[in-house]
């Protein structure tokens, strides 16, 4: 049973590497706001993959994810040519707001710390 988890972990890591380059190229080609792939989670049956992206401009993240969802089929086709898998998972793009939340927490802590120092 642990073998299936290690396979999904290996596939996730491989997809994260490949999708990083493919998404970067698609963003440039389609004029989308700049994003990078932060994580990929593959279902145990390898049928679906959640692709988490972060945006350099958080305020344009919705536009970027919407654009990626529209061209997901094209990215999946290119991914199929890049990886050696019998079945390439269907791609589902999601915005990863953990970086934004981390920055907000960091700013709050910095502001709080600055307020206590006075």
PDB file of C-alpha atoms in Angstrom:
ATOM      1  CA  UNK A   1       0.000   0.000   0.000  1.00  0.00           C
ATOM      2  CA  UNK A   2       2.852   2.428   0.698  1.00  0.00           C
ATOM      3  CA  UNK A   3       4.112   1.725  -2.815  1.00  0.00           C
ATOM      4  CA  UNK A   4       1.079   3.493  -4.347  1.00  0.00           C
ATOM      5  CA  UNK A   5       1.835   6.590  -2.280  1.00  0.00           C
ATOM      6  CA  UNK A   6       5.465   6.660  -3.353  1.00  0.00           C
ATOM      7  CA  UNK A   7       4.394   6.326  -6.995  1.00  0.00           C
ATOM      8  CA  UNK A   8       1.990   9.249  -6.708  1.00  0.00           C
ATOM      9  CA  UNK A   9       4.742  11.249  -4.980  1.00  0.00           C
ATOM     10  CA  UNK A  10       7.191  10.450  -7.795  1.00  0.00           C
ATOM     11  CA  UNK A  11       4.615  11.309 -10.466  1.00  0.00           C
ATOM     12  CA  UNK A  12       3.723  14.548  -8.651  1.00  0.00           C
ATOM     13  CA  UNK A  13       7.383  15.569  -8.520  1.00  0.00           C
ATOM     14  CA  UNK A  14       7.903  14.751 -12.197  1.00  0.00           C
ATOM     15  CA  UNK A  15       4.766  16.655 -13.208  1.00  0.00           C
ATOM     16  CA  UNK A  16       5.792  19.644 -11.061  1.00  0.00           C
ATOM     17  CA  UNK A  17       9.154  19.829 -12.887  1.00  0.00           C
ATOM     18  CA  UNK A  18       7.649  19.454 -16.359  1.00  0.00           C
ATOM     19  CA  UNK A  19       4.673  21.738 -15.713  1.00  0.00           C
ATOM     20  CA  UNK A  20       6.979  24.457 -14.397  1.00  0.00           C
ATOM     21  CA  UNK A  21       8.513  24.853 -17.857  1.00  0.00           C
ATOM     22  CA  UNK A  22       5.266  24.236 -19.762  1.00  0.00           C
ATOM     23  CA  UNK A  23       3.276  26.777 -17.734  1.00  0.00           C
ATOM     24  CA  UNK A  24       6.058  29.366 -18.069  1.00  0.00           C
ATOM     25  CA  UNK A  25       6.015  28.904 -21.863  1.00  0.00           C
ATOM     26  CA  UNK A  26       2.191  28.993 -22.030  1.00  0.00           C
ATOM     27  CA  UNK A  27       2.091  32.197 -19.963  1.00  0.00           C
ATOM     28  CA  UNK A  28       4.443  33.922 -22.412  1.00  0.00           C
ATOM     29  CA  UNK A  29       2.738  32.481 -25.480  1.00  0.00           C
ATOM     30  CA  UNK A  30      -0.777  33.491 -24.390  1.00  0.00           C
ATOM     31  CA  UNK A  31       0.117  36.778 -22.692  1.00  0.00           C
ATOM     32  CA  UNK A  32      -1.097  35.679 -19.253  1.00  0.00           C
ATOM     33  CA  UNK A  33       0.062  37.225 -15.980  1.00  0.00           C
ATOM     34  CA  UNK A  34       3.274  35.595 -14.774  1.00  0.00           C
ATOM     35  CA  UNK A  35       2.810  32.540 -12.549  1.00  0.00           C
ATOM     36  CA  UNK A  36       4.929  29.663 -11.342  1.00  0.00           C
ATOM     37  CA  UNK A  37       3.966  26.133 -10.348  1.00  0.00           C
ATOM     38  CA  UNK A  38       4.322  25.702  -6.585  1.00  0.00           C
ATOM     39  CA  UNK A  39       2.928  22.184  -6.148  1.00  0.00           C
ATOM     40  CA  UNK A  40       1.166  19.325  -7.910  1.00  0.00           C
ATOM     41  CA  UNK A  41      -1.088  16.819  -6.153  1.00  0.00           C
ATOM     42  CA  UNK A  42      -2.016  13.698  -8.093  1.00  0.00           C
ATOM     43  CA  UNK A  43      -4.933  11.445  -7.184  1.00  0.00           C
ATOM     44  CA  UNK A  44      -4.055   7.870  -6.295  1.00  0.00           C
ATOM     45  CA  UNK A  45      -5.445   6.589  -9.615  1.00  0.00           C
ATOM     46  CA  UNK A  46      -3.379   9.239 -11.481  1.00  0.00           C
ATOM     47  CA  UNK A  47      -6.504  10.448 -13.309  1.00  0.00           C
ATOM     48  CA  UNK A  48      -6.458  14.011 -11.972  1.00  0.00           C
ATOM     49  CA  UNK A  49      -3.781  16.477 -10.916  1.00  0.00           C
ATOM     50  CA  UNK A  50      -4.309  19.652  -8.911  1.00  0.00           C
ATOM     51  CA  UNK A  51      -1.737  22.158 -10.130  1.00  0.00           C
ATOM     52  CA  UNK A  52      -1.113  24.948  -7.627  1.00  0.00           C
ATOM     53  CA  UNK A  53       0.336  28.186  -8.994  1.00  0.00           C
ATOM     54  CA  UNK A  54       1.549  31.387  -7.383  1.00  0.00           C
ATOM     55  CA  UNK A  55       1.396  34.754  -9.132  1.00  0.00           C
ATOM     56  CA  UNK A  56       3.974  37.503  -9.051  1.00  0.00           C
ATOM     57  CA  UNK A  57       1.075  39.953  -9.086  1.00  0.00           C
ATOM     58  CA  UNK A  58      -1.423  38.599  -6.567  1.00  0.00           C
ATOM     59  CA  UNK A  59      -4.111  41.016  -7.778  1.00  0.00           C
ATOM     60  CA  UNK A  60      -3.990  39.356 -11.241  1.00  0.00           C
ATOM     61  CA  UNK A  61      -4.031  35.780  -9.929  1.00  0.00           C
ATOM     62  CA  UNK A  62      -7.674  35.208 -10.883  1.00  0.00           C
ATOM     63  CA  UNK A  63      -6.975  36.249 -14.466  1.00  0.00           C
ATOM     64  CA  UNK A  64      -3.931  33.952 -14.607  1.00  0.00           C
ATOM     65  CA  UNK A  65      -5.759  30.889 -13.230  1.00  0.00           C
ATOM     66  CA  UNK A  66      -8.734  31.490 -15.531  1.00  0.00           C
ATOM     67  CA  UNK A  67      -6.398  31.649 -18.528  1.00  0.00           C
ATOM     68  CA  UNK A  68      -4.588  28.473 -17.474  1.00  0.00           C
ATOM     69  CA  UNK A  69      -7.892  26.646 -17.061  1.00  0.00           C
ATOM     70  CA  UNK A  70      -8.871  27.676 -20.602  1.00  0.00           C
ATOM     71  CA  UNK A  71      -5.660  26.242 -22.077  1.00  0.00           C
ATOM     72  CA  UNK A  72      -5.400  23.220 -19.736  1.00  0.00           C
ATOM     73  CA  UNK A  73      -6.041  20.809 -22.621  1.00  0.00           C
ATOM     74  CA  UNK A  74      -3.184  22.276 -24.635  1.00  0.00           C
ATOM     75  CA  UNK A  75      -0.825  22.116 -21.636  1.00  0.00           C
ATOM     76  CA  UNK A  76      -1.906  18.515 -20.956  1.00  0.00           C
ATOM     77  CA  UNK A  77      -1.176  17.582 -24.594  1.00  0.00           C
ATOM     78  CA  UNK A  78       2.327  19.074 -24.329  1.00  0.00           C
ATOM     79  CA  UNK A  79       2.818  17.352 -20.981  1.00  0.00           C
ATOM     80  CA  UNK A  80       1.902  13.988 -22.543  1.00  0.00           C
ATOM     81  CA  UNK A  81       4.728  14.442 -25.042  1.00  0.00           C
ATOM     82  CA  UNK A  82       7.204  15.324 -22.266  1.00  0.00           C
ATOM     83  CA  UNK A  83       6.521  12.519 -19.764  1.00  0.00           C
ATOM     84  CA  UNK A  84       6.530   8.755 -20.072  1.00  0.00           C
ATOM     85  CA  UNK A  85       3.132   7.923 -18.604  1.00  0.00           C
ATOM     86  CA  UNK A  86       0.468   5.685 -20.074  1.00  0.00           C
ATOM     87  CA  UNK A  87      -2.229   8.117 -18.966  1.00  0.00           C
ATOM     88  CA  UNK A  88      -1.564  11.803 -18.340  1.00  0.00           C
ATOM     89  CA  UNK A  89      -3.792  13.202 -15.580  1.00  0.00           C
ATOM     90  CA  UNK A  90      -6.432  15.807 -16.271  1.00  0.00           C
ATOM     91  CA  UNK A  91      -5.076  19.159 -15.046  1.00  0.00           C
ATOM     92  CA  UNK A  92      -6.985  21.342 -12.583  1.00  0.00           C
ATOM     93  CA  UNK A  93      -5.378  24.714 -11.891  1.00  0.00           C
ATOM     94  CA  UNK A  94      -5.726  26.379  -8.474  1.00  0.00           C
ATOM     95  CA  UNK A  95      -4.205  29.512  -6.993  1.00  0.00           C
ATOM     96  CA  UNK A  96      -1.841  28.838  -4.087  1.00  0.00           C
ATOM     97  CA  UNK A  97      -2.352  31.723  -1.674  1.00  0.00           C
ATOM     98  CA  UNK A  98       0.061  30.386   0.954  1.00  0.00           C
ATOM     99  CA  UNK A  99       2.777  32.845  -0.159  1.00  0.00           C
ATOM    100  CA  UNK A 100       0.329  35.756   0.108  1.00  0.00           C
ATOM    101  CA  UNK A 101      -0.824  34.584   3.544  1.00  0.00           C
ATOM    102  CA  UNK A 102       2.794  34.206   4.664  1.00  0.00           C
ATOM    103  CA  UNK A 103       3.598  37.752   3.554  1.00  0.00           C
ATOM    104  CA  UNK A 104       0.523  39.109   5.364  1.00  0.00           C
ATOM    105  CA  UNK A 105       1.511  37.297   8.562  1.00  0.00           C
ATOM    106  CA  UNK A 106       5.086  38.512   8.197  1.00  0.00           C
ATOM    107  CA  UNK A 107       3.873  42.097   7.736  1.00  0.00           C
ATOM    108  CA  UNK A 108       1.534  41.829  10.734  1.00  0.00           C
ATOM    109  CA  UNK A 109       4.350  40.496  12.895  1.00  0.00           C
ATOM    110  CA  UNK A 110       6.700  43.199  11.675  1.00  0.00           C
ATOM    111  CA  UNK A 111       4.074  45.919  12.317  1.00  0.00           C
ATOM    112  CA  UNK A 112       3.263  44.482  15.750  1.00  0.00           C
ATOM    113  CA  UNK A 113       6.945  44.197  16.663  1.00  0.00           C
ATOM    114  CA  UNK A 114       7.555  47.759  15.468  1.00  0.00           C
ATOM    115  CA  UNK A 115       4.617  48.997  17.569  1.00  0.00           C
ATOM    116  CA  UNK A 116       5.932  47.300  20.719  1.00  0.00           C
ATOM    117  CA  UNK A 117       9.405  48.797  20.301  1.00  0.00           C
ATOM    118  CA  UNK A 118       8.146  52.396  20.730  1.00  0.00           C
TER     119      UNK A 118
END
